[in-house]
Amino acid sequence: MGDQGTHVELLRDAVRGGTSDVVRVAHEVGASAAQTGVPLHEVMDHVERAYAPRPPDFEATRAAALAWADAALVRHADASCHDPLTSLATVPHLRSRLDETYRGADRDGGRACDTHVLVVVELPAGGLGNEIELALRALDVADVLRTVFTGDETVVQLTVRRFAVLAGRERADDVTVGLLGLLLDRTPAVAGQARLWVERLPASADGVAPVLAGLCR
């Protein structure tokens, strides 16, 4: 059962021992369950069994349910394909698209590194601001990227300051990259000169994870 099973056992022990941290443990049970994909009704079953044969405590049940709901929302956002605010692709979605690109290249007898690249944008470090300001800046950068890359390219936010576009090699020529830099320089929210470069893809899919890890630092 892993961590979830451990938390359930701790809840049962806390209830039977009459300890004061039952609500805290119930909270951990709910959060752990959501993070591992356990549905809410099973969480409620865990709580009921911990209290059996007595009815479960209201505060413990509430703590488990609220923790499950909070963690489930975070998990759903992490697993989604696009950020709900900027509509930029998430890193997991980029990884999925790269996997598709490599499979397609293998099927056609070619190499993904010969047909696709990552165009990377890194914004200046200064003036990061608060979360709202960061989100607004990401929206401005997203608009610029979509103005330049109008096809089926995958546009992703890698970190607070770094963005990337999975594009065909022919779309990442000097003219396109130069236009991207010009438009970013004219975007007030960028507040400085952005760094741009074309990242070549590794020769095989086995090298994708290290490349993404480096870009997401």
JSON list of C-alpha atoms in Angstrom, two decimals:
[
{"chain": "A", "resi": 1, "resn": "MET", "atom": "CA", "xyz": [0.00, 0.00, 0.00]},
{"chain": "A", "resi": 2, "resn": "GLY", "atom": "CA", "xyz": [3.03, 2.29, 0.26]},
{"chain": "A", "resi": 3, "resn": "ASP", "atom": "CA", "xyz": [2.74, 5.69, 1.94]},
{"chain": "A", "resi": 4, "resn": "GLN", "atom": "CA", "xyz": [-1.06, 5.60, 1.70]},
{"chain": "A", "resi": 5, "resn": "GLY", "atom": "CA", "xyz": [-1.23, 2.34, 3.64]},
{"chain": "A", "resi": 6, "resn": "THR", "atom": "CA", "xyz": [1.13, 3.75, 6.26]},
{"chain": "A", "resi": 7, "resn": "HIS", "atom": "CA", "xyz": [-1.05, 6.83, 6.73]},
{"chain": "A", "resi": 8, "resn": "VAL", "atom": "CA", "xyz": [-4.18, 4.68, 7.07]},
{"chain": "A", "resi": 9, "resn": "GLU", "atom": "CA", "xyz": [-2.50, 2.60, 9.75]},
{"chain": "A", "resi": 10, "resn": "LEU", "atom": "CA", "xyz": [-1.39, 5.75, 11.55]},
{"chain": "A", "resi": 11, "resn": "LEU", "atom": "CA", "xyz": [-4.96, 7.04, 11.48]},
{"chain": "A", "resi": 12, "resn": "ARG", "atom": "CA", "xyz": [-6.29, 3.80, 12.92]},
{"chain": "A", "resi": 13, "resn": "ASP", "atom": "CA", "xyz": [-3.63, 3.84, 15.65]},
{"chain": "A", "resi": 14, "resn": "ALA", "atom": "CA", "xyz": [-4.33, 7.50, 16.43]},
{"chain": "A", "resi": 15, "resn": "VAL", "atom": "CA", "xyz": [-8.07, 6.85, 16.76]},
{"chain": "A", "resi": 16, "resn": "ARG", "atom": "CA", "xyz": [-7.62, 3.79, 18.94]},
{"chain": "A", "resi": 17, "resn": "GLY", "atom": "CA", "xyz": [-5.03, 5.51, 21.09]},
{"chain": "A", "resi": 18, "resn": "GLY", "atom": "CA", "xyz": [-7.16, 8.59, 21.58]},
{"chain": "A", "resi": 19, "resn": "THR", "atom": "CA", "xyz": [-4.31, 10.88, 20.55]},
{"chain": "A", "resi": 20, "resn": "SER", "atom": "CA", "xyz": [-4.84, 14.56, 19.81]},
{"chain": "A", "resi": 21, "resn": "ASP", "atom": "CA", "xyz": [-3.41, 14.48, 16.27]},
{"chain": "A", "resi": 22, "resn": "VAL", "atom": "CA", "xyz": [-6.22, 12.45, 14.68]},
{"chain": "A", "resi": 23, "resn": "VAL", "atom": "CA", "xyz": [-7.31, 15.38, 12.50]},
{"chain": "A", "resi": 24, "resn": "ARG", "atom": "CA", "xyz": [-3.74, 15.95, 11.28]},
{"chain": "A", "resi": 25, "resn": "VAL", "atom": "CA", "xyz": [-3.32, 12.29, 10.37]},
{"chain": "A", "resi": 26, "resn": "ALA", "atom": "CA", "xyz": [-6.71, 12.28, 8.62]},
{"chain": "A", "resi": 27, "resn": "HIS", "atom": "CA", "xyz": [-5.51, 15.26, 6.60]},
{"chain": "A", "resi": 28, "resn": "GLU", "atom": "CA", "xyz": [-2.42, 13.29, 5.55]},
{"chain": "A", "resi": 29, "resn": "VAL", "atom": "CA", "xyz": [-4.58, 10.31, 4.57]},
{"chain": "A", "resi": 30, "resn": "GLY", "atom": "CA", "xyz": [-6.70, 12.50, 2.27]},
{"chain": "A", "resi": 31, "resn": "ALA", "atom": "CA", "xyz": [-3.74, 14.27, 0.66]},
{"chain": "A", "resi": 32, "resn": "SER", "atom": "CA", "xyz": [-1.79, 11.04, 0.17]},
{"chain": "A", "resi": 33, "resn": "ALA", "atom": "CA", "xyz": [-4.79, 9.34, -1.42]},
{"chain": "A", "resi": 34, "resn": "ALA", "atom": "CA", "xyz": [-5.35, 12.13, -3.95]},
{"chain": "A", "resi": 35, "resn": "GLN", "atom": "CA", "xyz": [-1.67, 12.23, -4.90]},
{"chain": "A", "resi": 36, "resn": "THR", "atom": "CA", "xyz": [-1.73, 8.52, -5.72]},
{"chain": "A", "resi": 37, "resn": "GLY", "atom": "CA", "xyz": [-5.07, 8.60, -7.56]},
{"chain": "A", "resi": 38, "resn": "VAL", "atom": "CA", "xyz": [-7.22, 6.98, -4.85]},
{"chain": "A", "resi": 39, "resn": "PRO", "atom": "CA", "xyz": [-10.87, 8.10, -5.21]},
{"chain": "A", "resi": 40, "resn": "LEU", "atom": "CA", "xyz": [-12.62, 10.04, -2.47]},
{"chain": "A", "resi": 41, "resn": "HIS", "atom": "CA", "xyz": [-15.06, 7.28, -1.57]},
{"chain": "A", "resi": 42, "resn": "GLU", "atom": "CA", "xyz": [-12.14, 5.03, -0.65]},
{"chain": "A", "resi": 43, "resn": "VAL", "atom": "CA", "xyz": [-10.76, 7.75, 1.60]},
{"chain": "A", "resi": 44, "resn": "MET", "atom": "CA", "xyz": [-14.10, 7.91, 3.40]},
{"chain": "A", "resi": 45, "resn": "ASP", "atom": "CA", "xyz": [-14.01, 4.12, 3.74]},
{"chain": "A", "resi": 46, "resn": "HIS", "atom": "CA", "xyz": [-10.56, 4.35, 5.34]},
{"chain": "A", "resi": 47, "resn": "VAL", "atom": "CA", "xyz": [-11.80, 6.87, 7.86]},
{"chain": "A", "resi": 48, "resn": "GLU", "atom": "CA", "xyz": [-14.91, 4.82, 8.69]},
{"chain": "A", "resi": 49, "resn": "ARG", "atom": "CA", "xyz": [-12.85, 1.67, 9.22]},
{"chain": "A", "resi": 50, "resn": "ALA", "atom": "CA", "xyz": [-10.46, 3.52, 11.48]},
{"chain": "A", "resi": 51, "resn": "TYR", "atom": "CA", "xyz": [-13.37, 4.49, 13.77]},
{"chain": "A", "resi": 52, "resn": "ALA", "atom": "CA", "xyz": [-15.38, 1.25, 13.50]},
{"chain": "A", "resi": 53, "resn": "PRO", "atom": "CA", "xyz": [-17.59, 0.21, 15.15]},
{"chain": "A", "resi": 54, "resn": "ARG", "atom": "CA", "xyz": [-18.22, 3.85, 16.18]},
{"chain": "A", "resi": 55, "resn": "PRO", "atom": "CA", "xyz": [-19.31, 6.50, 13.65]},
{"chain": "A", "resi": 56, "resn": "PRO", "atom": "CA", "xyz": [-16.37, 8.53, 12.31]},
{"chain": "A", "resi": 57, "resn": "ASP", "atom": "CA", "xyz": [-15.54, 11.88, 13.87]},
{"chain": "A", "resi": 58, "resn": "PHE", "atom": "CA", "xyz": [-16.85, 14.82, 11.88]},
{"chain": "A", "resi": 59, "resn": "GLU", "atom": "CA", "xyz": [-13.66, 16.90, 12.11]},
{"chain": "A", "resi": 60, "resn": "ALA", "atom": "CA", "xyz": [-11.45, 14.01, 11.00]},
{"chain": "A", "resi": 61, "resn": "THR", "atom": "CA", "xyz": [-13.76, 13.19, 8.09]},
{"chain": "A", "resi": 62, "resn": "ARG", "atom": "CA", "xyz": [-13.85, 16.83, 7.05]},
{"chain": "A", "resi": 63, "resn": "ALA", "atom": "CA", "xyz": [-10.05, 17.11, 7.23]},
{"chain": "A", "resi": 64, "resn": "ALA", "atom": "CA", "xyz": [-9.56, 14.03, 5.06]},
{"chain": "A", "resi": 65, "resn": "ALA", "atom": "CA", "xyz": [-12.09, 15.20, 2.46]},
{"chain": "A", "resi": 66, "resn": "LEU", "atom": "CA", "xyz": [-10.74, 18.75, 2.21]},
{"chain": "A", "resi": 67, "resn": "ALA", "atom": "CA", "xyz": [-7.14, 17.53, 1.96]},
{"chain": "A", "resi": 68, "resn": "TRP", "atom": "CA", "xyz": [-8.15, 15.11, -0.78]},
{"chain": "A", "resi": 69, "resn": "ALA", "atom": "CA", "xyz": [-9.92, 17.87, -2.71]},
{"chain": "A", "resi": 70, "resn": "ASP", "atom": "CA", "xyz": [-6.98, 20.29, -2.47]},
{"chain": "A", "resi": 71, "resn": "ALA", "atom": "CA", "xyz": [-4.40, 17.69, -3.53]},
{"chain": "A", "resi": 72, "resn": "ALA", "atom": "CA", "xyz": [-6.63, 16.37, -6.33]},
{"chain": "A", "resi": 73, "resn": "LEU", "atom": "CA", "xyz": [-6.90, 19.86, -7.83]},
{"chain": "A", "resi": 74, "resn": "VAL", "atom": "CA", "xyz": [-3.11, 20.23, -7.81]},
{"chain": "A", "resi": 75, "resn": "ARG", "atom": "CA", "xyz": [-2.67, 16.78, -9.34]},
{"chain": "A", "resi": 76, "resn": "HIS", "atom": "CA", "xyz": [-5.19, 17.55, -12.05]},
{"chain": "A", "resi": 77, "resn": "ALA", "atom": "CA", "xyz": [-3.45, 20.81, -12.91]},
{"chain": "A", "resi": 78, "resn": "ASP", "atom": "CA", "xyz": [-0.08, 19.06, -13.11]},
{"chain": "A", "resi": 79, "resn": "ALA", "atom": "CA", "xyz": [-1.45, 16.38, -15.40]},
{"chain": "A", "resi": 80, "resn": "SER", "atom": "CA", "xyz": [-3.32, 18.72, -17.73]},
{"chain": "A", "resi": 81, "resn": "CYS", "atom": "CA", "xyz": [-2.01, 19.55, -21.18]},
{"chain": "A", "resi": 82, "resn": "HIS", "atom": "CA", "xyz": [-2.20, 23.32, -20.90]},
{"chain": "A", "resi": 83, "resn": "ASP", "atom": "CA", "xyz": [-1.94, 26.00, -18.25]},
{"chain": "A", "resi": 84, "resn": "PRO", "atom": "CA", "xyz": [-5.48, 27.34, -17.72]},
{"chain": "A", "resi": 85, "resn": "LEU", "atom": "CA", "xyz": [-4.35, 30.98, -17.63]},
{"chain": "A", "resi": 86, "resn": "THR", "atom": "CA", "xyz": [-1.85, 31.24, -20.49]},
{"chain": "A", "resi": 87, "resn": "SER", "atom": "CA", "xyz": [-2.97, 28.19, -22.52]},
{"chain": "A", "resi": 88, "resn": "LEU", "atom": "CA", "xyz": [0.72, 27.35, -22.89]},
{"chain": "A", "resi": 89, "resn": "ALA", "atom": "CA", "xyz": [1.55, 23.66, -22.92]},
{"chain": "A", "resi": 90, "resn": "THR", "atom": "CA", "xyz": [2.86, 22.08, -19.74]},
{"chain": "A", "resi": 91, "resn": "VAL", "atom": "CA", "xyz": [6.21, 20.30, -19.52]},
{"chain": "A", "resi": 92, "resn": "PRO", "atom": "CA", "xyz": [4.56, 16.83, -19.31]},
{"chain": "A", "resi": 93, "resn": "HIS", "atom": "CA", "xyz": [2.66, 17.64, -22.51]},
{"chain": "A", "resi": 94, "resn": "LEU", "atom": "CA", "xyz": [5.88, 18.72, -24.21]},
{"chain": "A", "resi": 95, "resn": "ARG", "atom": "CA", "xyz": [7.45, 15.41, -23.19]},
{"chain": "A", "resi": 96, "resn": "SER", "atom": "CA", "xyz": [4.46, 13.60, -24.68]},
{"chain": "A", "resi": 97, "resn": "ARG", "atom": "CA", "xyz": [4.77, 15.56, -27.94]},
{"chain": "A", "resi": 98, "resn": "LEU", "atom": "CA", "xyz": [8.49, 14.78, -28.10]},
{"chain": "A", "resi": 99, "resn": "ASP", "atom": "CA", "xyz": [7.75, 11.09, -27.64]},
{"chain": "A", "resi": 100, "resn": "GLU", "atom": "CA", "xyz": [5.28, 11.29, -30.53]},
{"chain": "A", "resi": 101, "resn": "THR", "atom": "CA", "xyz": [7.86, 13.09, -32.66]},
{"chain": "A", "resi": 102, "resn": "TYR", "atom": "CA", "xyz": [10.49, 10.42, -32.06]},
{"chain": "A", "resi": 103, "resn": "ARG", "atom": "CA", "xyz": [8.04, 7.61, -32.74]},
{"chain": "A", "resi": 104, "resn": "GLY", "atom": "CA", "xyz": [6.93, 9.26, -35.95]},
{"chain": "A", "resi": 105, "resn": "ALA", "atom": "CA", "xyz": [10.52, 9.73, -37.11]},
{"chain": "A", "resi": 106, "resn": "ASP", "atom": "CA", "xyz": [11.36, 6.10, -36.35]},
{"chain": "A", "resi": 107, "resn": "ARG", "atom": "CA", "xyz": [8.30, 4.96, -38.26]},
{"chain": "A", "resi": 108, "resn": "ASP", "atom": "CA", "xyz": [9.34, 7.03, -41.27]},
{"chain": "A", "resi": 109, "resn": "GLY", "atom": "CA", "xyz": [12.92, 5.80, -41.13]},
{"chain": "A", "resi": 110, "resn": "GLY", "atom": "CA", "xyz": [14.33, 9.20, -40.11]},
{"chain": "A", "resi": 111, "resn": "ARG", "atom": "CA", "xyz": [15.57, 10.95, -37.00]},
{"chain": "A", "resi": 112, "resn": "ALA", "atom": "CA", "xyz": [13.67, 13.49, -34.91]},
{"chain": "A", "resi": 113, "resn": "CYS", "atom": "CA", "xyz": [16.84, 15.50, -34.38]},
{"chain": "A", "resi": 114, "resn": "ASP", "atom": "CA", "xyz": [17.00, 16.09, -38.14]},
{"chain": "A", "resi": 115, "resn": "THR", "atom": "CA", "xyz": [13.45, 17.37, -38.44]},
{"chain": "A", "resi": 116, "resn": "HIS", "atom": "CA", "xyz": [12.67, 19.22, -35.19]},
{"chain": "A", "resi": 117, "resn": "VAL", "atom": "CA", "xyz": [14.29, 21.60, -32.70]},
{"chain": "A", "resi": 118, "resn": "LEU", "atom": "CA", "xyz": [13.40, 23.52, -29.57]},
{"chain": "A", "resi": 119, "resn": "VAL", "atom": "CA", "xyz": [13.46, 27.30, -29.86]},
{"chain": "A", "resi": 120, "resn": "VAL", "atom": "CA", "xyz": [14.17, 28.52, -26.34]},
{"chain": "A", "resi": 121, "resn": "VAL", "atom": "CA", "xyz": [13.43, 31.95, -24.86]},
{"chain": "A", "resi": 122, "resn": "GLU", "atom": "CA", "xyz": [14.96, 32.97, -21.54]},
{"chain": "A", "resi": 123, "resn": "LEU", "atom": "CA", "xyz": [13.77, 36.24, -20.04]},
{"chain": "A", "resi": 124, "resn": "PRO", "atom": "CA", "xyz": [16.01, 38.58, -18.02]},
{"chain": "A", "resi": 125, "resn": "ALA", "atom": "CA", "xyz": [16.38, 37.72, -14.34]},
{"chain": "A", "resi": 126, "resn": "GLY", "atom": "CA", "xyz": [15.46, 41.13, -12.96]},
{"chain": "A", "resi": 127, "resn": "GLY", "atom": "CA", "xyz": [12.03, 42.32, -11.87]},
{"chain": "A", "resi": 128, "resn": "LEU", "atom": "CA", "xyz": [10.33, 38.96, -11.43]},
{"chain": "A", "resi": 129, "resn": "GLY", "atom": "CA", "xyz": [7.53, 40.44, -9.30]},
{"chain": "A", "resi": 130, "resn": "ASN", "atom": "CA", "xyz": [4.68, 38.61, -7.60]},
{"chain": "A", "resi": 131, "resn": "GLU", "atom": "CA", "xyz": [2.62, 35.70, -8.93]},
{"chain": "A", "resi": 132, "resn": "ILE", "atom": "CA", "xyz": [0.10, 37.92, -10.70]},
{"chain": "A", "resi": 133, "resn": "GLU", "atom": "CA", "xyz": [2.83, 39.92, -12.42]},
{"chain": "A", "resi": 134, "resn": "LEU", "atom": "CA", "xyz": [4.58, 36.71, -13.46]},
{"chain": "A", "resi": 135, "resn": "ALA", "atom": "CA", "xyz": [1.35, 35.35, -14.93]},
{"chain": "A", "resi": 136, "resn": "LEU", "atom": "CA", "xyz": [0.72, 38.57, -16.87]},
{"chain": "A", "resi": 137, "resn": "ARG", "atom": "CA", "xyz": [4.26, 38.49, -18.22]},
{"chain": "A", "resi": 138, "resn": "ALA", "atom": "CA", "xyz": [3.78, 34.88, -19.31]},
{"chain": "A", "resi": 139, "resn": "LEU", "atom": "CA", "xyz": [0.63, 35.92, -21.16]},
{"chain": "A", "resi": 140, "resn": "ASP", "atom": "CA", "xyz": [2.56, 38.61, -23.04]},
{"chain": "A", "resi": 141, "resn": "VAL", "atom": "CA", "xyz": [5.32, 36.16, -23.97]},
{"chain": "A", "resi": 142, "resn": "ALA", "atom": "CA", "xyz": [2.72, 33.60, -25.06]},
{"chain": "A", "resi": 143, "resn": "ASP", "atom": "CA", "xyz": [1.15, 36.18, -27.40]},
{"chain": "A", "resi": 144, "resn": "VAL", "atom": "CA", "xyz": [4.54, 36.91, -28.99]},
{"chain": "A", "resi": 145, "resn": "LEU", "atom": "CA", "xyz": [5.36, 33.22, -29.43]},
{"chain": "A", "resi": 146, "resn": "ARG", "atom": "CA", "xyz": [2.01, 32.53, -31.06]},
{"chain": "A", "resi": 147, "resn": "THR", "atom": "CA", "xyz": [2.40, 35.55, -33.32]},
{"chain": "A", "resi": 148, "resn": "VAL", "atom": "CA", "xyz": [5.65, 34.11, -34.68]},
{"chain": "A", "resi": 149, "resn": "PHE", "atom": "CA", "xyz": [4.73, 30.42, -34.60]},
{"chain": "A", "resi": 150, "resn": "THR", "atom": "CA", "xyz": [1.25, 30.23, -36.08]},
{"chain": "A", "resi": 151, "resn": "GLY", "atom": "CA", "xyz": [1.17, 26.55, -37.05]},
{"chain": "A", "resi": 152, "resn": "ASP", "atom": "CA", "xyz": [0.84, 23.40, -34.99]},
{"chain": "A", "resi": 153, "resn": "GLU", "atom": "CA", "xyz": [4.00, 24.03, -32.97]},
{"chain": "A", "resi": 154, "resn": "THR", "atom": "CA", "xyz": [3.93, 23.17, -29.26]},
{"chain": "A", "resi": 155, "resn": "VAL", "atom": "CA", "xyz": [4.54, 26.29, -27.16]},
{"chain": "A", "resi": 156, "resn": "VAL", "atom": "CA", "xyz": [5.45, 25.58, -23.54]},
{"chain": "A", "resi": 157, "resn": "GLN", "atom": "CA", "xyz": [6.50, 27.41, -20.38]},
{"chain": "A", "resi": 158, "resn": "LEU", "atom": "CA", "xyz": [9.43, 25.54, -18.86]},
{"chain": "A", "resi": 159, "resn": "THR", "atom": "CA", "xyz": [10.12, 27.75, -15.83]},
{"chain": "A", "resi": 160, "resn": "VAL", "atom": "CA", "xyz": [9.15, 31.20, -14.60]},
{"chain": "A", "resi": 161, "resn": "ARG", "atom": "CA", "xyz": [11.69, 32.76, -16.97]},
{"chain": "A", "resi": 162, "resn": "ARG", "atom": "CA", "xyz": [12.08, 30.16, -19.70]},
{"chain": "A", "resi": 163, "resn": "PHE", "atom": "CA", "xyz": [9.80, 29.21, -22.60]},
{"chain": "A", "resi": 164, "resn": "ALA", "atom": "CA", "xyz": [10.25, 26.90, -25.56]},
{"chain": "A", "resi": 165, "resn": "VAL", "atom": "CA", "xyz": [8.67, 26.01, -28.89]},
{"chain": "A", "resi": 166, "resn": "LEU", "atom": "CA", "xyz": [8.87, 22.55, -30.44]},
{"chain": "A", "resi": 167, "resn": "ALA", "atom": "CA", "xyz": [9.08, 23.40, -34.11]},
{"chain": "A", "resi": 168, "resn": "GLY", "atom": "CA", "xyz": [10.22, 21.98, -37.41]},
{"chain": "A", "resi": 169, "resn": "ARG", "atom": "CA", "xyz": [13.82, 22.85, -38.28]},
{"chain": "A", "resi": 170, "resn": "GLU", "atom": "CA", "xyz": [12.66, 24.89, -41.28]},
{"chain": "A", "resi": 171, "resn": "ARG", "atom": "CA", "xyz": [10.60, 27.10, -38.95]},
{"chain": "A", "resi": 172, "resn": "ALA", "atom": "CA", "xyz": [13.58, 27.88, -36.73]},
{"chain": "A", "resi": 173, "resn": "ASP", "atom": "CA", "xyz": [15.65, 29.77, -39.29]},
{"chain": "A", "resi": 174, "resn": "ASP", "atom": "CA", "xyz": [17.55, 32.99, -38.60]},
{"chain": "A", "resi": 175, "resn": "VAL", "atom": "CA", "xyz": [14.73, 35.18, -39.92]},
{"chain": "A", "resi": 176, "resn": "THR", "atom": "CA", "xyz": [12.13, 33.64, -37.60]},
{"chain": "A", "resi": 177, "resn": "VAL", "atom": "CA", "xyz": [14.38, 33.73, -34.54]},
{"chain": "A", "resi": 178, "resn": "GLY", "atom": "CA", "xyz": [15.34, 37.32, -35.35]},
{"chain": "A", "resi": 179, "resn": "LEU", "atom": "CA", "xyz": [11.67, 38.32, -35.61]},
{"chain": "A", "resi": 180, "resn": "LEU", "atom": "CA", "xyz": [10.97, 36.64, -32.29]},
{"chain": "A", "resi": 181, "resn": "GLY", "atom": "CA", "xyz": [13.77, 38.59, -30.63]},
{"chain": "A", "resi": 182, "resn": "LEU", "atom": "CA", "xyz": [12.55, 41.86, -32.13]},
{"chain": "A", "resi": 183, "resn": "LEU", "atom": "CA", "xyz": [8.99, 41.37, -30.90]},
{"chain": "A", "resi": 184, "resn": "LEU", "atom": "CA", "xyz": [10.17, 40.37, -27.42]},
{"chain": "A", "resi": 185, "resn": "ASP", "atom": "CA", "xyz": [12.35, 43.49, -27.24]},
{"chain": "A", "resi": 186, "resn": "ARG", "atom": "CA", "xyz": [9.23, 45.56, -27.97]},
{"chain": "A", "resi": 187, "resn": "THR", "atom": "CA", "xyz": [7.20, 43.83, -25.25]},
{"chain": "A", "resi": 188, "resn": "PRO", "atom": "CA", "xyz": [7.22, 46.06, -22.11]},
{"chain": "A", "resi": 189, "resn": "ALA", "atom": "CA", "xyz": [6.59, 43.14, -19.75]},
{"chain": "A", "resi": 190, "resn": "VAL", "atom": "CA", "xyz": [9.87, 41.46, -20.78]},
{"chain": "A", "resi": 191, "resn": "ALA", "atom": "CA", "xyz": [11.84, 44.39, -19.28]},
{"chain": "A", "resi": 192, "resn": "GLY", "atom": "CA", "xyz": [15.18, 43.75, -20.98]},
{"chain": "A", "resi": 193, "resn": "GLN", "atom": "CA", "xyz": [16.77, 41.73, -23.73]},
{"chain": "A", "resi": 194, "resn": "ALA", "atom": "CA", "xyz": [15.69, 38.10, -23.84]},
{"chain": "A", "resi": 195, "resn": "ARG", "atom": "CA", "xyz": [18.17, 35.35, -24.58]},
{"chain": "A", "resi": 196, "resn": "LEU", "atom": "CA", "xyz": [17.22, 33.18, -27.57]},
{"chain": "A", "resi": 197, "resn": "TRP", "atom": "CA", "xyz": [18.74, 29.98, -28.86]},
{"chain": "A", "resi": 198, "resn": "VAL", "atom": "CA", "xyz": [17.90, 26.90, -30.89]},
{"chain": "A", "resi": 199, "resn": "GLU", "atom": "CA", "xyz": [18.32, 23.68, -28.90]},
{"chain": "A", "resi": 200, "resn": "ARG", "atom": "CA", "xyz": [19.02, 20.62, -31.01]},
{"chain": "A", "resi": 201, "resn": "LEU", "atom": "CA", "xyz": [17.18, 17.47, -30.02]},
{"chain": "A", "resi": 202, "resn": "PRO", "atom": "CA", "xyz": [19.20, 14.42, -28.94]},
{"chain": "A", "resi": 203, "resn": "ALA", "atom": "CA", "xyz": [19.78, 11.67, -31.47]},
{"chain": "A", "resi": 204, "resn": "SER", "atom": "CA", "xyz": [17.50, 9.23, -29.62]},
{"chain": "A", "resi": 205, "resn": "ALA", "atom": "CA", "xyz": [14.50, 9.49, -27.31]},
{"chain": "A", "resi": 206, "resn": "ASP", "atom": "CA", "xyz": [16.67, 8.26, -24.43]},
{"chain": "A", "resi": 207, "resn": "GLY", "atom": "CA", "xyz": [18.36, 11.66, -24.34]},
{"chain": "A", "resi": 208, "resn": "VAL", "atom": "CA", "xyz": [15.17, 13.72, -24.05]},
{"chain": "A", "resi": 209, "resn": "ALA", "atom": "CA", "xyz": [14.81, 13.54, -20.26]},
{"chain": "A", "resi": 210, "resn": "PRO", "atom": "CA", "xyz": [18.29, 15.02, -19.52]},
{"chain": "A", "resi": 211, "resn": "VAL", "atom": "CA", "xyz": [17.72, 17.81, -22.03]},
{"chain": "A", "resi": 212, "resn": "LEU", "atom": "CA", "xyz": [14.38, 18.76, -20.50]},
{"chain": "A", "resi": 213, "resn": "ALA", "atom": "CA", "xyz": [15.82, 18.53, -16.98]},
{"chain": "A", "resi": 214, "resn": "GLY", "atom": "CA", "xyz": [18.53, 21.00, -17.96]},
{"chain": "A", "resi": 215, "resn": "LEU", "atom": "CA", "xyz": [16.07, 23.40, -19.57]},
{"chain": "A", "resi": 216, "resn": "CYS", "atom": "CA", "xyz": [13.73, 23.28, -16.58]},
{"chain": "A", "resi": 217, "resn": "ARG", "atom": "CA", "xyz": [16.39, 24.21, -14.03]}
]
